[in-house]
Amino acid sequence: MASERAPALHEFLPTATLLRLLGVLLLVLLPHLPRLPLWESGLVAAVLVWRALAARRSWRMPPTWLKALLTIAAFIGVQASYGRVSGQNAGVALLVIMLALKLTEMKARRDVMVMVFMLYFLLFTHFLFSQELWTAAFLIACAVAITGLLIEAHHPGSALPPRISLRLGGAMVAQALPLMVLFFVLFPRVPGPLWGLPSDSGAARSGLSDSLSPGDISSLIQSDEVAFRVRFDGEVPPMRQRYWRGPVFNQFDGRRWEAGYQIASRPQPVTLRGPALDYEVVLEAHRMPWLFALDLPDPRALPADARLNGLQQLLAAKVVRERMSYRLRSHVEYTLQPELSEGWRRTTLQLPPDSNPRTRDMAQRWAAETPDAAALVERLLRHFRTQEFFYTLTPPELGRHTADEFLFDTRRGFCEHYASSFVVFMRAAGIPARVVTGYQGGEPNVYGDYYVVRQSDAHAWAEVWMPARGWVRVDPTAAVAPERIERGMQEQLRGNVGIGELMAGGLSWTRLKYQLEARWEWINAQWNGLVLGYGQELQQDFLRRLGLIDVRSMILALVVGVSLLLGLIGVWELRKALPASAREPALRRWRRLQARLQRLGHVPAPGEGPRDFIQRVIAARPDWRAELEPALQAYLRLRYAGEDDPALLRTLSAVRLPRR
């Protein structure tokens, strides 16, 4: 009976290599761990710790039945957590846990090779969640570590010192970077992705939702993520006019606002007045179909793949899964839908039956005492200003009758509390009204010519319909916290410290923190524009400046560039492969002196050292002593004593001998 083949010596896995593999695996997994279910993160950590202890204490690997059971349990766990085992989130979770379970059967160097290639693949999955500059830098560092591990896996015998494997891995990655840049610049871009991404692809972002309930927007204030960046062509409207229109809500169920059926209707008649504002928006991926526009966008100057719906909300042709740029023209003065149809009136007066009875009673009494809608709006705003209402980031929980509890009991809320209760009150008084969400404000970047609108600038306000005036924006928050509208949310979060005060000095730590954040934001904006935004149009514009006007010339330039780079790298590697001594200046000069002596009939014997050779030559030609002895001493000092004196090199080169 044939016995099993014994593993070759080079197949055994040193403990040091295994521990370094575990360290590299942990490094690559770190950004994914917070995204994984708690049970999976715990299981991955337990497997890593067990494998390290098993290597230290020479434990046996688990039996096949246990590994099979763990694999089946992993599939079931991912299916239970995500409802699927494919797609972005579930697929990455499954890949991570399978990679961890691979450690339970790893015994030899060939297993390290499998892990290394899986680590390279796992590295790419990070770009599904983030494409920021720090992500690219982190992944390059991870690539160096993985490549060092790959080099170590090919080294027979004991493990290499970490500094050597990392140095070699860094050298290989550095050699690949020019090729990467060349392919990035010259490889033809095609519109859209090269393959169909899973339905849950794209980084999950916090942002506005397709519905609104108390507490939704106040939770966004804690997020410092960028929602979009804006660059105005000319004059910038003041802060109080920078309302960025987003989802609009008509339908109310007593607690939650939704768009309702009007979302699919055509845009309503609008008359635009005042100066036009032209600007460009760079919108971050938020995985929703809407775009944001300065209230109100010009229907005649919309992007090609965008439209306005019946709520005058700007919508993209598809869900925004990638960062996108679009240009718009807006007017801050307008008359929207001056005539209201009966269907629109019913929709914008809708309230759930038997909800918020105290608000209904108060609204009906005030409506009977007030001559028109404008007067009623002003009376309610004055009520907010003069009574004890508070604007707070931590409002109390509301129950079934949200407007009643807010207006009569808690009187503490954020913008969505004021906007929602205001619209409920107006509808109860017989005045059409609706809730509008979006962003308000935007802060300039002191290092660039653009404005940054963050998730913390999310806002909700109301629109009230008045005869002949159409839909009029009313912001109840401005009645309670006017500084929020006049100076912006970012300034409120800094404790009412404006940019002018920050840049003028006096607040050293706050100023330094702001400057660092603004500089980092500017760097990210450049990264987004030049790298992440390098699509088909930008590539064509850039290459046209270089004289590459068609795909054929681009491919030719790519082939020539890659060939030249590979040739340079090859020459560099061949030069490094030469014996070290052949590159030493002292040895080159000594060999030239030997060649001259050979031409004069003095040939060194095999194995004859420099001293013996020169002494034999001097014995035959005593008249050359004055030239050859100083040259010999200079060479010995340079070559063997390790001296580095240019005068010695000159002495070695200055030997004068007859031509024959």
CSV table of N, CA, C and O in Angstrom, one decimal, residues 12-21 109 145-169 172:
chain,number,residue,atom,x,y,z
A,12,PHE,N,6.9,23.3,4.1
A,12,PHE,CA,6.6,23.6,5.5
A,12,PHE,C,6.4,25.1,5.8
A,12,PHE,O,7.2,25.9,5.2
A,13,LEU,N,5.5,25.4,6.6
A,13,LEU,CA,5.2,26.8,6.9
A,13,LEU,C,5.8,27.3,8.2
A,13,LEU,O,5.4,26.8,9.3
A,14,PRO,N,6.8,28.2,8.1
A,14,PRO,CA,7.4,28.7,9.4
A,14,PRO,C,6.3,29.5,10.2
A,14,PRO,O,5.4,30.1,9.7
A,15,THR,N,6.4,29.4,11.5
A,15,THR,CA,5.5,30.0,12.4
A,15,THR,C,5.5,31.5,12.2
A,15,THR,O,4.5,32.2,12.2
A,16,ALA,N,6.7,32.1,12.0
A,16,ALA,CA,6.8,33.5,11.8
A,16,ALA,C,6.0,34.0,10.6
A,16,ALA,O,5.4,35.0,10.6
A,17,THR,N,6.1,33.2,9.5
A,17,THR,CA,5.4,33.6,8.3
A,17,THR,C,3.9,33.5,8.5
A,17,THR,O,3.1,34.4,8.1
A,18,LEU,N,3.4,32.5,9.2
A,18,LEU,CA,2.0,32.4,9.6
A,18,LEU,C,1.5,33.6,10.4
A,18,LEU,O,0.5,34.2,10.1
A,19,LEU,N,2.3,33.9,11.4
A,19,LEU,CA,1.9,35.1,12.3
A,19,LEU,C,1.8,36.4,11.5
A,19,LEU,O,1.0,37.2,11.7
A,20,ARG,N,2.8,36.5,10.5
A,20,ARG,CA,2.7,37.7,9.7
A,20,ARG,C,1.5,37.7,8.8
A,20,ARG,O,0.9,38.8,8.5
A,21,LEU,N,1.2,36.5,8.3
A,21,LEU,CA,0.0,36.4,7.4
A,21,LEU,C,-1.3,36.8,8.2
A,21,LEU,O,-2.1,37.6,7.7
A,109,ARG,N,3.2,26.2,2.6
A,109,ARG,CA,3.4,27.5,1.9
A,109,ARG,C,2.4,27.7,0.8
A,109,ARG,O,2.0,28.8,0.4
A,145,ALA,N,2.2,45.4,2.1
A,145,ALA,CA,2.3,44.3,3.0
A,145,ALA,C,2.0,42.9,2.4
A,145,ALA,O,2.6,41.9,2.7
A,146,ILE,N,0.9,42.9,1.5
A,146,ILE,CA,0.6,41.6,0.9
A,146,ILE,C,1.7,41.2,0.0
A,146,ILE,O,2.1,40.0,-0.1
A,147,THR,N,2.3,42.1,-0.8
A,147,THR,CA,3.4,41.7,-1.7
A,147,THR,C,4.6,41.3,-0.9
A,147,THR,O,5.3,40.3,-1.4
A,148,GLY,N,4.9,41.9,0.2
A,148,GLY,CA,6.0,41.4,1.0
A,148,GLY,C,5.7,40.0,1.5
A,148,GLY,O,6.6,39.1,1.6
A,149,LEU,N,4.4,39.7,1.8
A,149,LEU,CA,4.1,38.3,2.2
A,149,LEU,C,4.2,37.3,1.0
A,149,LEU,O,4.7,36.2,1.2
A,150,LEU,N,3.9,37.8,-0.2
A,150,LEU,CA,4.1,37.0,-1.4
A,150,LEU,C,5.5,36.6,-1.6
A,150,LEU,O,5.9,35.5,-1.9
A,151,ILE,N,6.4,37.6,-1.4
A,151,ILE,CA,7.9,37.4,-1.6
A,151,ILE,C,8.3,36.4,-0.5
A,151,ILE,O,9.1,35.5,-0.8
A,152,GLU,N,7.9,36.5,0.7
A,152,GLU,CA,8.3,35.7,1.8
A,152,GLU,C,7.8,34.2,1.5
A,152,GLU,O,8.5,33.3,1.9
A,153,ALA,N,6.6,34.1,0.9
A,153,ALA,CA,6.1,32.7,0.6
A,153,ALA,C,7.0,32.0,-0.4
A,153,ALA,O,7.0,30.8,-0.5
A,154,HIS,N,7.8,32.7,-1.2
A,154,HIS,CA,8.6,32.1,-2.2
A,154,HIS,C,10.1,31.9,-1.7
A,154,HIS,O,10.9,31.4,-2.4
A,155,HIS,N,10.3,32.3,-0.4
A,155,HIS,CA,11.6,32.2,0.1
A,155,HIS,C,11.7,30.8,0.9
A,155,HIS,O,11.1,30.6,1.9
A,156,PRO,N,12.6,29.9,0.4
A,156,PRO,CA,12.7,28.6,1.1
A,156,PRO,C,13.4,28.8,2.5
A,156,PRO,O,14.1,29.7,2.7
A,157,GLY,N,13.1,27.8,3.3
A,157,GLY,CA,13.8,27.9,4.6
A,157,GLY,C,13.1,28.8,5.6
A,157,GLY,O,11.9,28.9,5.6
A,158,SER,N,13.9,29.5,6.4
A,158,SER,CA,13.3,30.3,7.5
A,158,SER,C,12.7,31.6,6.9
A,158,SER,O,13.0,32.0,5.7
A,159,ALA,N,11.9,32.3,7.7
A,159,ALA,CA,11.2,33.5,7.2
A,159,ALA,C,12.2,34.6,7.1
A,159,ALA,O,13.2,34.7,7.8
A,160,LEU,N,11.9,35.5,6.1
A,160,LEU,CA,12.8,36.7,5.9
A,160,LEU,C,12.6,37.7,7.1
A,160,LEU,O,11.5,37.7,7.7
A,161,PRO,N,13.5,38.5,7.4
A,161,PRO,CA,13.3,39.6,8.3
A,161,PRO,C,12.2,40.5,7.8
A,161,PRO,O,12.1,40.8,6.5
A,162,PRO,N,11.3,41.0,8.6
A,162,PRO,CA,10.2,41.9,8.1
A,162,PRO,C,10.6,43.1,7.3
A,162,PRO,O,10.0,43.4,6.3
A,163,ARG,N,11.7,43.7,7.7
A,163,ARG,CA,12.2,44.9,7.0
A,163,ARG,C,12.6,44.6,5.5
A,163,ARG,O,12.4,45.4,4.6
A,164,ILE,N,13.1,43.4,5.3
A,164,ILE,CA,13.5,43.0,4.0
A,164,ILE,C,12.3,42.7,3.1
A,164,ILE,O,12.2,43.2,2.0
A,165,SER,N,11.4,41.9,3.6
A,165,SER,CA,10.2,41.6,2.8
A,165,SER,C,9.4,42.8,2.5
A,165,SER,O,8.8,43.0,1.4
A,166,LEU,N,9.2,43.7,3.5
A,166,LEU,CA,8.5,45.0,3.3
A,166,LEU,C,9.2,45.9,2.3
A,166,LEU,O,8.6,46.5,1.4
A,167,ARG,N,10.5,45.9,2.4
A,167,ARG,CA,11.3,46.8,1.4
A,167,ARG,C,11.1,46.2,0.0
A,167,ARG,O,10.9,47.0,-0.9
A,168,LEU,N,11.2,44.9,-0.1
A,168,LEU,CA,11.1,44.3,-1.5
A,168,LEU,C,9.6,44.5,-2.0
A,168,LEU,O,9.4,44.8,-3.2
A,169,GLY,N,8.7,44.3,-1.1
A,169,GLY,CA,7.3,44.5,-1.5
A,169,GLY,C,7.0,46.0,-1.9
A,169,GLY,O,6.3,46.2,-2.9
A,172,MET,N,8.4,46.6,-5.4
A,172,MET,CA,7.6,46.1,-6.4
A,172,MET,C,6.3,46.9,-6.7
A,172,MET,O,5.9,47.2,-7.8
